[in-house]
JSON list of C-alpha atoms in Angstrom, two decimals:
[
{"chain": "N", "resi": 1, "resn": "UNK", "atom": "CA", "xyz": [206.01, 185.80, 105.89]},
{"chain": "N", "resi": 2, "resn": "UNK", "atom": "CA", "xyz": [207.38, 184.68, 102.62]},
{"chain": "N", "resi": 3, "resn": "UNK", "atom": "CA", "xyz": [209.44, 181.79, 101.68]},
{"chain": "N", "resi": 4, "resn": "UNK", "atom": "CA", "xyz": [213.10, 181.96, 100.40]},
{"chain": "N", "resi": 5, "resn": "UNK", "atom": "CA", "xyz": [212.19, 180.80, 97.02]},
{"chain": "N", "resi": 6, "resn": "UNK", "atom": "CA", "xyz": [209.01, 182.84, 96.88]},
{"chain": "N", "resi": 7, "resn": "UNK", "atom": "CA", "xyz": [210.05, 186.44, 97.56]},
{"chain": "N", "resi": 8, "resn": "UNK", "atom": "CA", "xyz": [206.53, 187.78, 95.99]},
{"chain": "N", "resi": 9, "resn": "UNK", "atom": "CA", "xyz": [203.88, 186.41, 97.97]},
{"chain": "N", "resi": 10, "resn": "UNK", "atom": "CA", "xyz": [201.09, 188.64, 95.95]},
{"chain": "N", "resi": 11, "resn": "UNK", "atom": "CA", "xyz": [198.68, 189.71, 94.72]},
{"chain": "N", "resi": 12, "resn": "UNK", "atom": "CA", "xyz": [200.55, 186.76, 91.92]},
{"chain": "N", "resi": 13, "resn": "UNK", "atom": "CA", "xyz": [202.73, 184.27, 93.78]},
{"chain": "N", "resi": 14, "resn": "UNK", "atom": "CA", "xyz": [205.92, 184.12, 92.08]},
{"chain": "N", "resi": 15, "resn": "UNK", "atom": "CA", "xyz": [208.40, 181.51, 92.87]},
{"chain": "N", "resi": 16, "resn": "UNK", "atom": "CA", "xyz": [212.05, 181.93, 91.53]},
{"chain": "N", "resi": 17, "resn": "UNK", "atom": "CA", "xyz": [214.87, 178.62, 91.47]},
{"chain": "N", "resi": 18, "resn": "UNK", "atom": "CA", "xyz": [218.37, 178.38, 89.97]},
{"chain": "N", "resi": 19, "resn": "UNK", "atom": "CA", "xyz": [218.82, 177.26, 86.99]},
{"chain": "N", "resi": 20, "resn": "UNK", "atom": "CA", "xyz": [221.96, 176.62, 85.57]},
{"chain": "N", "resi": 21, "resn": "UNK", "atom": "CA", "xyz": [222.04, 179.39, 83.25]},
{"chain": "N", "resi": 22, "resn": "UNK", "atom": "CA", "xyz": [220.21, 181.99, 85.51]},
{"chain": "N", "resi": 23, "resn": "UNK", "atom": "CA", "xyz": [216.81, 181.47, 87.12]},
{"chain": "N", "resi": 24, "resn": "UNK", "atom": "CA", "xyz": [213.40, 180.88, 86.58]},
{"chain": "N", "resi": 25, "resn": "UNK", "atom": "CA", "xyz": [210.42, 182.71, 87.45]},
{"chain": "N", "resi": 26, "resn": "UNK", "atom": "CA", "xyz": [206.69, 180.75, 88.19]},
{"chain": "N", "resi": 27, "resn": "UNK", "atom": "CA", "xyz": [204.09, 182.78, 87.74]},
{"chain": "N", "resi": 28, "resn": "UNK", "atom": "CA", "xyz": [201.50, 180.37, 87.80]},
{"chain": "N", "resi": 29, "resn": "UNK", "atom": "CA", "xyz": [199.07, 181.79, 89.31]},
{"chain": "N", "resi": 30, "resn": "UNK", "atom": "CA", "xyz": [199.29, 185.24, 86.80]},
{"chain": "N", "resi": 31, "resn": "UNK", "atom": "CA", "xyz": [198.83, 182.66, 84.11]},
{"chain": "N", "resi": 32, "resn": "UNK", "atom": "CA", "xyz": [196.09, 181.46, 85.28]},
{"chain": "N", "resi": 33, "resn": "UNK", "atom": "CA", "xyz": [194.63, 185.20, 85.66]},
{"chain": "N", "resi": 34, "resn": "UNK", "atom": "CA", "xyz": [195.52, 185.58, 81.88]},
{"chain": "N", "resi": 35, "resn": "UNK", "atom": "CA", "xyz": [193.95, 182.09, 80.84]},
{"chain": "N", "resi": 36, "resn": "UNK", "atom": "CA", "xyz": [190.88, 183.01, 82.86]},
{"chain": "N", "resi": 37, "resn": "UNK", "atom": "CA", "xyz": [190.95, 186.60, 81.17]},
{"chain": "N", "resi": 38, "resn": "UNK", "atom": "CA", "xyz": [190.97, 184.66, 77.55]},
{"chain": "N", "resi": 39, "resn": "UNK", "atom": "CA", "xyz": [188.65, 182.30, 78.42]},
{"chain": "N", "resi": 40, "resn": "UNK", "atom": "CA", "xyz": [186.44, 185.00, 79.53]},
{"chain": "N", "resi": 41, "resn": "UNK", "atom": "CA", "xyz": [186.96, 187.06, 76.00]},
{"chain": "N", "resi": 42, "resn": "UNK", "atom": "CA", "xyz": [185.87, 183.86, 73.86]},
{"chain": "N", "resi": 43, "resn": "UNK", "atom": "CA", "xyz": [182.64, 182.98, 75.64]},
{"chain": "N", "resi": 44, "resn": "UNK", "atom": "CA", "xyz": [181.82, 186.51, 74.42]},
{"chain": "N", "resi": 45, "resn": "UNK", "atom": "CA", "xyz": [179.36, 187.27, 71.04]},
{"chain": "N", "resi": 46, "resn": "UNK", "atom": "CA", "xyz": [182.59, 189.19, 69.69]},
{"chain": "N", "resi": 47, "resn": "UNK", "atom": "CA", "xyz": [184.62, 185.96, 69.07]},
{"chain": "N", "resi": 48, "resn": "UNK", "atom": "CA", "xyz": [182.35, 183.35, 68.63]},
{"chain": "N", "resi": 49, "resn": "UNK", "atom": "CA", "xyz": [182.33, 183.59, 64.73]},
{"chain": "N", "resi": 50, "resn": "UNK", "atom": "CA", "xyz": [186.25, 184.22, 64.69]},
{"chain": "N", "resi": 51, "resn": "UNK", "atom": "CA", "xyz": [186.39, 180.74, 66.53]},
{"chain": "N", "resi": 52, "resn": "UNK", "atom": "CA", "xyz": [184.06, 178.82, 64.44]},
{"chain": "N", "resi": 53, "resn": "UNK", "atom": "CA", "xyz": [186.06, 179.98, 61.10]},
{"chain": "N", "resi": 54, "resn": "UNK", "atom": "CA", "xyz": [189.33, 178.03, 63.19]},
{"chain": "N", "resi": 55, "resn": "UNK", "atom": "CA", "xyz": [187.13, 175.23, 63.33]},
{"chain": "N", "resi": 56, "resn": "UNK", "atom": "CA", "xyz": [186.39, 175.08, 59.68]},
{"chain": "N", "resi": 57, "resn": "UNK", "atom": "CA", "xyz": [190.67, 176.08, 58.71]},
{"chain": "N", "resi": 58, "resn": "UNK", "atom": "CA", "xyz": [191.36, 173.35, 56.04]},
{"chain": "N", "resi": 59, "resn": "UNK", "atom": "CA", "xyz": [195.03, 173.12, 54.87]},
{"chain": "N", "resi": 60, "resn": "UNK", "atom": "CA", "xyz": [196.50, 175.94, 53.74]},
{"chain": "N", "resi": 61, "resn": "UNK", "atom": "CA", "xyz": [198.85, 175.96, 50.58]},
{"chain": "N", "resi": 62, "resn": "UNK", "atom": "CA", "xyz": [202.71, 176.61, 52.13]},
{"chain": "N", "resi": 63, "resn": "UNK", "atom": "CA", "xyz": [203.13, 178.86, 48.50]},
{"chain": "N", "resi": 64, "resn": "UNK", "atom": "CA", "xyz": [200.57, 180.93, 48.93]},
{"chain": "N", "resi": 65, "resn": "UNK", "atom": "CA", "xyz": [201.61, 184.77, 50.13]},
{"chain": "N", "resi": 66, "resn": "UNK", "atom": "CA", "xyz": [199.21, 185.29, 53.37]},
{"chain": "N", "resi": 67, "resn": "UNK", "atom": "CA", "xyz": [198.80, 188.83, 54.71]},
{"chain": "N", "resi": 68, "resn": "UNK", "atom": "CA", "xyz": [198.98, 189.06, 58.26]},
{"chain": "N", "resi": 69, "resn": "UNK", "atom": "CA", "xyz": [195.17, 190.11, 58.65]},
{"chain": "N", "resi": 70, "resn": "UNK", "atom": "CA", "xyz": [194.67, 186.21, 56.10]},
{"chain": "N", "resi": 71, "resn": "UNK", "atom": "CA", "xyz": [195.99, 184.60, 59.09]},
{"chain": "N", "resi": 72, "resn": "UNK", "atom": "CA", "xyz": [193.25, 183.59, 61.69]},
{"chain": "N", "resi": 73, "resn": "UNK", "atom": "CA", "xyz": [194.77, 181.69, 64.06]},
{"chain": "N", "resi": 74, "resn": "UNK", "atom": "CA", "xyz": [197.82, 184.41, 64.70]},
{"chain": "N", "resi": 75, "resn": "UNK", "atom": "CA", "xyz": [195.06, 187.60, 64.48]},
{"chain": "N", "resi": 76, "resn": "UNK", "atom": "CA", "xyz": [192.93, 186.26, 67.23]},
{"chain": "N", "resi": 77, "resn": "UNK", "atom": "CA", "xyz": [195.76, 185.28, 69.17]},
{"chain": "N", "resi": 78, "resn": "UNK", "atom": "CA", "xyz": [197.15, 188.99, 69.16]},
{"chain": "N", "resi": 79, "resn": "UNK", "atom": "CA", "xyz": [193.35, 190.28, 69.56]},
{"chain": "N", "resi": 80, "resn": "UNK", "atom": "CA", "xyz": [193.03, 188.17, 72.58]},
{"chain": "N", "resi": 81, "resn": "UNK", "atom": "CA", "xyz": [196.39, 189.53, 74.04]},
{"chain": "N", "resi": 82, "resn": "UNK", "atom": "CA", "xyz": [195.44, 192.86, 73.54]},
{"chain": "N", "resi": 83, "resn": "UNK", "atom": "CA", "xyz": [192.55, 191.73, 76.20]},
{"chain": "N", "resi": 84, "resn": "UNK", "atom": "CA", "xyz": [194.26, 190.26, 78.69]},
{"chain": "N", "resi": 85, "resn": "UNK", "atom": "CA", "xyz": [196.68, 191.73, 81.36]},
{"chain": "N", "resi": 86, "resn": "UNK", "atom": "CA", "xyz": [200.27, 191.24, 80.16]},
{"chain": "N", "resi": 87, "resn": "UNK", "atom": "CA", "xyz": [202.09, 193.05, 83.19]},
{"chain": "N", "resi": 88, "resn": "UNK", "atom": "CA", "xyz": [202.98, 191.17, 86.83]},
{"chain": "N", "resi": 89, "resn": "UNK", "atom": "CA", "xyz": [202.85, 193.35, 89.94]},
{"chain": "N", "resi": 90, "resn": "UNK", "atom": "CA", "xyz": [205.14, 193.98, 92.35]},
{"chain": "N", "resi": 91, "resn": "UNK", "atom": "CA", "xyz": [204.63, 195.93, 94.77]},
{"chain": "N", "resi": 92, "resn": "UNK", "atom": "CA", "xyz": [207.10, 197.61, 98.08]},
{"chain": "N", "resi": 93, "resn": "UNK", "atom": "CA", "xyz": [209.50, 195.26, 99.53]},
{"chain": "N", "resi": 94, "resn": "UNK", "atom": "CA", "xyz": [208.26, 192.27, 97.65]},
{"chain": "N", "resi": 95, "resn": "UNK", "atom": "CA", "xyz": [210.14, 194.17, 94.62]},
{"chain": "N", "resi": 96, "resn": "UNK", "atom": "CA", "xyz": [213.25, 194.36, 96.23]},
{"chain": "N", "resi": 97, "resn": "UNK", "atom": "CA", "xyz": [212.85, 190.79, 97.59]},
{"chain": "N", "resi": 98, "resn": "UNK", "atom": "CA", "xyz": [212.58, 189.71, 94.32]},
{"chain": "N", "resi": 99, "resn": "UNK", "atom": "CA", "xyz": [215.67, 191.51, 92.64]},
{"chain": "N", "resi": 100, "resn": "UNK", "atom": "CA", "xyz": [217.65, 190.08, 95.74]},
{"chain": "N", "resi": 101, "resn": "UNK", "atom": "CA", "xyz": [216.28, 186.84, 95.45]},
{"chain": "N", "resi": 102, "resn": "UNK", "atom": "CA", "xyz": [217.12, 186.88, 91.49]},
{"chain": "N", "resi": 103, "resn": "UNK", "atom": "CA", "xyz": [220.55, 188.69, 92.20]},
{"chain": "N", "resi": 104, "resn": "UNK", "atom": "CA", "xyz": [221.30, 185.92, 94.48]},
{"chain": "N", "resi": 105, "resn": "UNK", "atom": "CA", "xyz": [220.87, 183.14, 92.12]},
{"chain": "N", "resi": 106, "resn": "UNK", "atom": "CA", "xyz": [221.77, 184.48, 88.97]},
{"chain": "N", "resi": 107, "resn": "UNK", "atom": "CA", "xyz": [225.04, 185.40, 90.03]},
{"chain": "N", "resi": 108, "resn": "UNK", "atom": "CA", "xyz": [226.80, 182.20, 90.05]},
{"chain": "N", "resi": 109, "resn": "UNK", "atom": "CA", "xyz": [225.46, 181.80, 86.35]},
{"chain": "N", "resi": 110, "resn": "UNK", "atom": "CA", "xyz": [226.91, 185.26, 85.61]},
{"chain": "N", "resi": 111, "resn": "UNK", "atom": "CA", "xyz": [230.25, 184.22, 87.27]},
{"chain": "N", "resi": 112, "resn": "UNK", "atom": "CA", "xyz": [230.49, 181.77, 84.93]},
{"chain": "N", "resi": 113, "resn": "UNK", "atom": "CA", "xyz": [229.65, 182.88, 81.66]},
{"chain": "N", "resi": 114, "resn": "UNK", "atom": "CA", "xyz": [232.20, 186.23, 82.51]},
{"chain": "N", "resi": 115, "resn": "UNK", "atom": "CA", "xyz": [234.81, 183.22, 83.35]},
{"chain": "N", "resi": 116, "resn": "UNK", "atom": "CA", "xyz": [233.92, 182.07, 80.06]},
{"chain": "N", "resi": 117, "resn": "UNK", "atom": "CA", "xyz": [234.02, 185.39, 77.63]},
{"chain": "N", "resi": 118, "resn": "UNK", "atom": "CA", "xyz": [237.61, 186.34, 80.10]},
{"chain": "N", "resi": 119, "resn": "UNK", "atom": "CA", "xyz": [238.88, 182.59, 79.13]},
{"chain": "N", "resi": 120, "resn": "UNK", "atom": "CA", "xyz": [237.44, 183.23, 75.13]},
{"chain": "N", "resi": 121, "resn": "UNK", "atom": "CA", "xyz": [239.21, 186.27, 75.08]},
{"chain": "N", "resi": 122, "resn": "UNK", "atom": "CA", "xyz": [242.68, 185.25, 76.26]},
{"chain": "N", "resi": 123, "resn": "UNK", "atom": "CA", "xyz": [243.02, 181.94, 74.03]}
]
């Protein structure tokens, strides 16, 4: 049986709470499927040298024109999404628990900011 605030119970818990301009979703336990994934990826021969060239970055000059592939930090971080999973799974009911759950506590936040752009518009 699931919890009010945790309409998707699995395979990746996600727990959703108000906030005040919509809701937020914890998906804790995806991240630390992803984390695991990456972790996984740099223990690996393939990305052992990439990581010791991070280790040796010195200061780089701000006026110097970098192309993308010049940039190590942001090239293995894109690599190392591309091996990861980047998609949560829901699956049967627990999808339409979640949109319910969601629709039920976004919609104050959506009240408002209509009452907002309908108050905008008539000043």
């Amino acid at each position: 049986m699931t919890k009010l605030n945790t309409p998707v119970d699995g395979p990746y818990r996600i727990t959703v709470e108000p906030i005040p301009a919509g809701v937020t979703l914890d998906v804790e336990p995806f991240v630390a499927g992803v984390v695991q994934d990456v972790i996984e990826a740099v223990l690996t021969d393939r990305y052992a040298d990439r990581l010791d060239a991070l280790h040796e970055l010195q200061p780089r000059d701000p006026h110097a024109i970098e192309r993308p592939a010049d940039l190590r930090f942001e090239s293995l971080v894109a690599d190392l999404v591309a091996e990861v999973r980047t998609k949560l799974p829901v699956y049967g009911l627990q999808a339409l628990r979640l949109a319910g759950r969601i629709d039920t506590l976004a919609a104050p936040a959506i009240a408002a900011l209509q009452a907002d752009d309908e108050g905008s518009a008539a000043a």
